[in-house]
């Protein structure tokens, strides 16, 4: 019996959200507010159980020496953040923000350098001629490589900012935007299937689990 | 039975050239052991690595094993400064044979410089050099040109039109945390938007996904209002937190769009699948929408559903473009020069690969 | 002082992280993880500010009886009910963890309220992707036409039996284009352009059959090729730009040129 | 006439939503099915499970959560049906704490349907933090990370677990992936312990997993809803995936048709201006 009840609850929320497609209405408003409120609480619990508790409380319990006492720094930064509750000294919270923004910058440099810049440049070092199993196979593979190298270069030129896109630069950057547009179309088309899968999942739930029609 | 008999017939050969040495470029606490496997490796069912602490006389301890032929093992259970000796045992079912014990002691220690990352350091220093050079050049005067970016030109117009219609402006910072650069770039655009809004006395609403981003956004909007000379118009309730659930956030923002009917919607920052939910709802209420993200997978949806889109790097250039700060513009020039260097590098690399010369790509593979 | 100290903190934390990339020795080797742990702790406490903001925002609506205030009340109540349910699971249930498979929090709240809400919101995308495609994919000029074609090819190339439908779909598209060119041509006075349009129209009509055959035989391969060659090239170009721009942005933050939340 | 084309260029979005909804619902309601030709990599996965001797043990890892459910849950049901039908034993665990319960729901469902007994034919271990640590310890002794199952029953009290200690005792590992955990499985369980692995993945990450298949590091790959539909076809059950395939094709064709209609309206109006 309880499982029937909970299936109805799930179906109610599913339909309430879907009703949004027609127009804003009390059911959507209700579901939306319940969703925002309960998910906020959900993430507070998740943050506590999976992050803060093991990292801070667990850290103070199990770590030793410097590794333990250094945890005073984040605890202090946390307190600074909370000074926002006290208006006259709320500017102290900027110190904590400063740390997080500095972290963003540091991680930005190291992450982009290692994770994007170098691997992407290296992956573009492709030979213009590939020996294949036959003439046409070789031709096909070589043309593909040439297209990748030229497409990458043209796209980079599209992002050249400090000169008007006229003349040769204009021609290359227009080729770049052509590549970008083909890419966006393909990427859009590629995603449709995954999104429709989600809808099928919900519809199947309604028709099969709730209404027992199929 | 058959492998056992065979291994007795052929007698299992021990592995050769066992070497143990401090793992290079690490923070200590690790020794790498390597060896060579004899030809008859098809009989091997198990490889075991043994360690002796202090001297070759000490009792051997099993520190690792493989169930398939491998020639390298990293022992991460060692302590720095203590000499260790190793040998490797290979088994064919119950039959086994040991290698010689390593003769030189292996002592692990931490390194102060990662030689492996030298190429990264070179590239970084060069790039920073370009950027700093153009920052200093900008300092000594000389104006820099920057091409028109339609999405940024449209900001003032969007804020203005929204004000004319008597509607608020909705600014969405996406799902990024403050430790993501796109979020910081978005804050720079938010500052400009809130300054303009303050000049027009329009309201800016900023619902947030992450509490730290909310705090930073509050400070940013406050600064924007202050720069416009209207700190009196700012109230903390404009920038508020919703929820840290991706689709809960999308549901909440959709609700705000439908009920507060903003005239202009800014979608700037890091977005995931919810991008299209937000952009389509924004379109359905007839708002002017200016989007921007570095998330390549979401760009097609922004292009399709919003009026203007800042593509990738354009978003990073935005703050320099909007502030017209010569120092920031200097870095844009530096970026462009680096781009040209990379283009040359890519073409050169491809050409070298064609000719069968691989050192450049090997240099880049070192990371 | 109010400005210098934050700038100094930003500089030091950013600079240290960059330097740490090249030093494996303690404490630099693990600095990134250490900072990440700190960040998580700080963000955990900042959540208090977030929740305060959310609840206050909605409580004000209730207090001032703004329109839709009952919903704001529902939001506040759902927050506390969920939170208390989770606490109940922590304190009274044997696993002491609301996210354990046996916890009532996960079994009922998560499965029957949270998941349907999340999944349905996500599923709305199927509708939006259709309406956005319909509205935006117009063959305005050459680039948007290419966008349209690559989207249609990949879309049909991904589903079973897509190659059966594709020849008809593209046949119709070619036919329509041909008709369009003929109409254009009929309205022009004789000249190069007129003959060009007629030629293009004829070309499209002739192409319908071979292109259909080609799609029938190779559509999934064509879709893969678009994803693997031109799509990859453009994505790479964008990512290289993003990396350069992001590093420059980071440098601007570290040296204090970029200071959004400070004057 | 002009009005007609004008409407064609500006169909109300709600009508589009309705068309999409009908396109999805009708095939499900009428249980329409497309003749599906399974992809070779899915057949490879199926054949491998087919070849396992009776009462071998299969480990299933749940590495996804609710947002990937529509793609991976049908896959899991189809795999479980196949595995239980072959009288294999199932151990389930997972690395996404919020997804693990979804795995349990499916396991209990299918076990009930096929009359399987807990502890004898299947068991559920749950989640332990630390992806790499869990995987490495499974290479030595499963009890060092999972001393007990999710109900705190010691593993030794479960008859099926008596002789199960490490990868040597597990015939096959099946990982259902929405993120990067699959890479870890290959890196640790396959590369170090030669564990046979089949991965099921969401459409988004499938391209990242293909190289493992080509390199022979995994013995089968089931990608996206399409892969799930293929598997359902092979196992000969009618699940949401194969039913959904018809909807997929219908919706894709509908969207392309809508784009064409929109363009017809657009061109006619542009001509008239």
PDB file of N, CA and C in Angstrom, chain A residues 178 181-182 185, chain C residues 136-153 170 173-174 177 181, chain D residues 259 263 266-267 270:
ATOM      1  N   UNK A 178      32.568  29.176 -39.998  1.00  0.00           N
ATOM      2  CA  UNK A 178      31.885  28.083 -40.698  1.00  0.00           C
ATOM      3  C   UNK A 178      32.098  26.763 -39.959  1.00  0.00           C
ATOM      4  N   UNK A 181      30.011  26.738 -36.825  1.00  0.00           N
ATOM      5  CA  UNK A 181      28.587  26.518 -37.040  1.00  0.00           C
ATOM      6  C   UNK A 181      28.277  25.051 -37.341  1.00  0.00           C
ATOM      7  N   UNK A 182      29.121  24.424 -38.173  1.00  0.00           N
ATOM      8  CA  UNK A 182      28.911  22.993 -38.436  1.00  0.00           C
ATOM      9  C   UNK A 182      29.015  22.220 -37.121  1.00  0.00           C
ATOM     10  N   UNK A 185      25.899  22.692 -34.961  1.00  0.00           N
ATOM     11  CA  UNK A 185      24.781  21.910 -35.487  1.00  0.00           C
ATOM     12  C   UNK A 185      24.926  20.443 -35.108  1.00  0.00           C
TER      13      UNK A 185
ATOM     14  N   UNK C 136      15.080  28.238 -34.455  1.00  0.00           N
ATOM     15  CA  UNK C 136      16.379  28.838 -34.762  1.00  0.00           C
ATOM     16  C   UNK C 136      17.018  28.302 -36.034  1.00  0.00           C
ATOM     17  N   UNK C 137      16.668  27.077 -36.419  1.00  0.00           N
ATOM     18  CA  UNK C 137      17.352  26.496 -37.571  1.00  0.00           C
ATOM     19  C   UNK C 137      16.702  26.959 -38.863  1.00  0.00           C
ATOM     20  N   UNK C 138      17.021  28.185 -39.263  1.00  0.00           N
ATOM     21  CA  UNK C 138      16.488  28.711 -40.515  1.00  0.00           C
ATOM     22  C   UNK C 138      17.664  28.943 -41.452  1.00  0.00           C
ATOM     23  N   UNK C 139      17.468  28.597 -42.712  1.00  0.00           N
ATOM     24  CA  UNK C 139      18.553  28.720 -43.689  1.00  0.00           C
ATOM     25  C   UNK C 139      18.693  30.168 -44.147  1.00  0.00           C
ATOM     26  N   UNK C 140      19.153  31.018 -43.227  1.00  0.00           N
ATOM     27  CA  UNK C 140      19.242  32.448 -43.538  1.00  0.00           C
ATOM     28  C   UNK C 140      20.375  32.731 -44.496  1.00  0.00           C
ATOM     29  N   UNK C 141      21.527  32.182 -44.204  1.00  0.00           N
ATOM     30  CA  UNK C 141      22.671  32.351 -45.090  1.00  0.00           C
ATOM     31  C   UNK C 141      23.476  31.068 -45.048  1.00  0.00           C
ATOM     32  N   UNK C 142      24.654  31.101 -45.673  1.00  0.00           N
ATOM     33  CA  UNK C 142      25.364  29.841 -45.882  1.00  0.00           C
ATOM     34  C   UNK C 142      25.700  29.140 -44.560  1.00  0.00           C
ATOM     35  N   UNK C 143      26.146  29.907 -43.549  1.00  0.00           N
ATOM     36  CA  UNK C 143      26.556  29.273 -42.299  1.00  0.00           C
ATOM     37  C   UNK C 143      25.386  28.645 -41.557  1.00  0.00           C
ATOM     38  N   UNK C 144      24.253  29.366 -41.502  1.00  0.00           N
ATOM     39  CA  UNK C 144      23.133  28.773 -40.776  1.00  0.00           C
ATOM     40  C   UNK C 144      22.568  27.587 -41.550  1.00  0.00           C
ATOM     41  N   UNK C 145      22.738  27.593 -42.878  1.00  0.00           N
ATOM     42  CA  UNK C 145      22.306  26.431 -43.661  1.00  0.00           C
ATOM     43  C   UNK C 145      23.176  25.217 -43.328  1.00  0.00           C
ATOM     44  N   UNK C 146      24.472  25.453 -43.197  1.00  0.00           N
ATOM     45  CA  UNK C 146      25.373  24.351 -42.836  1.00  0.00           C
ATOM     46  C   UNK C 146      25.046  23.815 -41.450  1.00  0.00           C
ATOM     47  N   UNK C 147      24.755  24.731 -40.519  1.00  0.00           N
ATOM     48  CA  UNK C 147      24.380  24.341 -39.162  1.00  0.00           C
ATOM     49  C   UNK C 147      23.169  23.427 -39.201  1.00  0.00           C
ATOM     50  N   UNK C 148      22.186  23.839 -40.008  1.00  0.00           N
ATOM     51  CA  UNK C 148      20.949  23.074 -40.140  1.00  0.00           C
ATOM     52  C   UNK C 148      21.223  21.684 -40.705  1.00  0.00           C
ATOM     53  N   UNK C 149      22.028  21.632 -41.767  1.00  0.00           N
ATOM     54  CA  UNK C 149      22.307  20.347 -42.399  1.00  0.00           C
ATOM     55  C   UNK C 149      23.081  19.429 -41.466  1.00  0.00           C
ATOM     56  N   UNK C 150      24.087  19.957 -40.787  1.00  0.00           N
ATOM     57  CA  UNK C 150      24.873  19.062 -39.934  1.00  0.00           C
ATOM     58  C   UNK C 150      24.016  18.576 -38.774  1.00  0.00           C
ATOM     59  N   UNK C 151      23.120  19.448 -38.251  1.00  0.00           N
ATOM     60  CA  UNK C 151      22.231  19.013 -37.177  1.00  0.00           C
ATOM     61  C   UNK C 151      21.317  17.897 -37.669  1.00  0.00           C
ATOM     62  N   UNK C 152      20.715  18.087 -38.842  1.00  0.00           N
ATOM     63  CA  UNK C 152      19.762  17.096 -39.355  1.00  0.00           C
ATOM     64  C   UNK C 152      20.458  15.764 -39.641  1.00  0.00           C
ATOM     65  N   UNK C 153      21.660  15.833 -40.219  1.00  0.00           N
ATOM     66  CA  UNK C 153      22.390  14.602 -40.528  1.00  0.00           C
ATOM     67  C   UNK C 153      22.730  13.821 -39.261  1.00  0.00           C
ATOM     68  N   UNK C 170      15.839  14.323 -46.907  1.00  0.00           N
ATOM     69  CA  UNK C 170      16.716  15.198 -47.671  1.00  0.00           C
ATOM     70  C   UNK C 170      16.224  15.387 -49.105  1.00  0.00           C
ATOM     71  N   UNK C 173      13.945  18.225 -48.772  1.00  0.00           N
ATOM     72  CA  UNK C 173      14.692  19.474 -48.597  1.00  0.00           C
ATOM     73  C   UNK C 173      15.265  19.937 -49.939  1.00  0.00           C
ATOM     74  N   UNK C 174      15.869  19.015 -50.693  1.00  0.00           N
ATOM     75  CA  UNK C 174      16.459  19.378 -51.983  1.00  0.00           C
ATOM     76  C   UNK C 174      15.381  19.878 -52.937  1.00  0.00           C
ATOM     77  N   UNK C 177      14.383  23.351 -51.999  1.00  0.00           N
ATOM     78  CA  UNK C 177      15.405  24.311 -52.414  1.00  0.00           C
ATOM     79  C   UNK C 177      15.335  24.551 -53.919  1.00  0.00           C
ATOM     80  N   UNK C 181      14.748  28.001 -55.863  1.00  0.00           N
ATOM     81  CA  UNK C 181      15.639  28.590 -56.864  1.00  0.00           C
ATOM     82  C   UNK C 181      14.896  28.895 -58.165  1.00  0.00           C
TER      83      UNK C 181
ATOM     84  N   UNK D 259      11.643  21.429 -38.583  1.00  0.00           N
ATOM     85  CA  UNK D 259      12.636  22.380 -39.095  1.00  0.00           C
ATOM     86  C   UNK D 259      12.329  22.697 -40.563  1.00  0.00           C
ATOM     87  N   UNK D 263      11.238  26.365 -42.210  1.00  0.00           N
ATOM     88  CA  UNK D 263      11.995  26.987 -43.293  1.00  0.00           C
ATOM     89  C   UNK D 263      11.121  27.310 -44.496  1.00  0.00           C
ATOM     90  N   UNK D 266       9.418  30.398 -43.670  1.00  0.00           N
ATOM     91  CA  UNK D 266      10.379  31.491 -43.653  1.00  0.00           C
ATOM     92  C   UNK D 266      10.714  31.958 -45.070  1.00  0.00           C
ATOM     93  N   UNK D 267      10.928  30.994 -45.983  1.00  0.00           N
ATOM     94  CA  UNK D 267      11.327  31.364 -47.345  1.00  0.00           C
ATOM     95  C   UNK D 267      10.190  32.041 -48.099  1.00  0.00           C
ATOM     96  N   UNK D 270       9.880  35.532 -46.860  1.00  0.00           N
ATOM     97  CA  UNK D 270      10.993  36.383 -47.252  1.00  0.00           C
ATOM     98  C   UNK D 270      10.836  36.803 -48.713  1.00  0.00           C
TER      99      UNK D 270
END
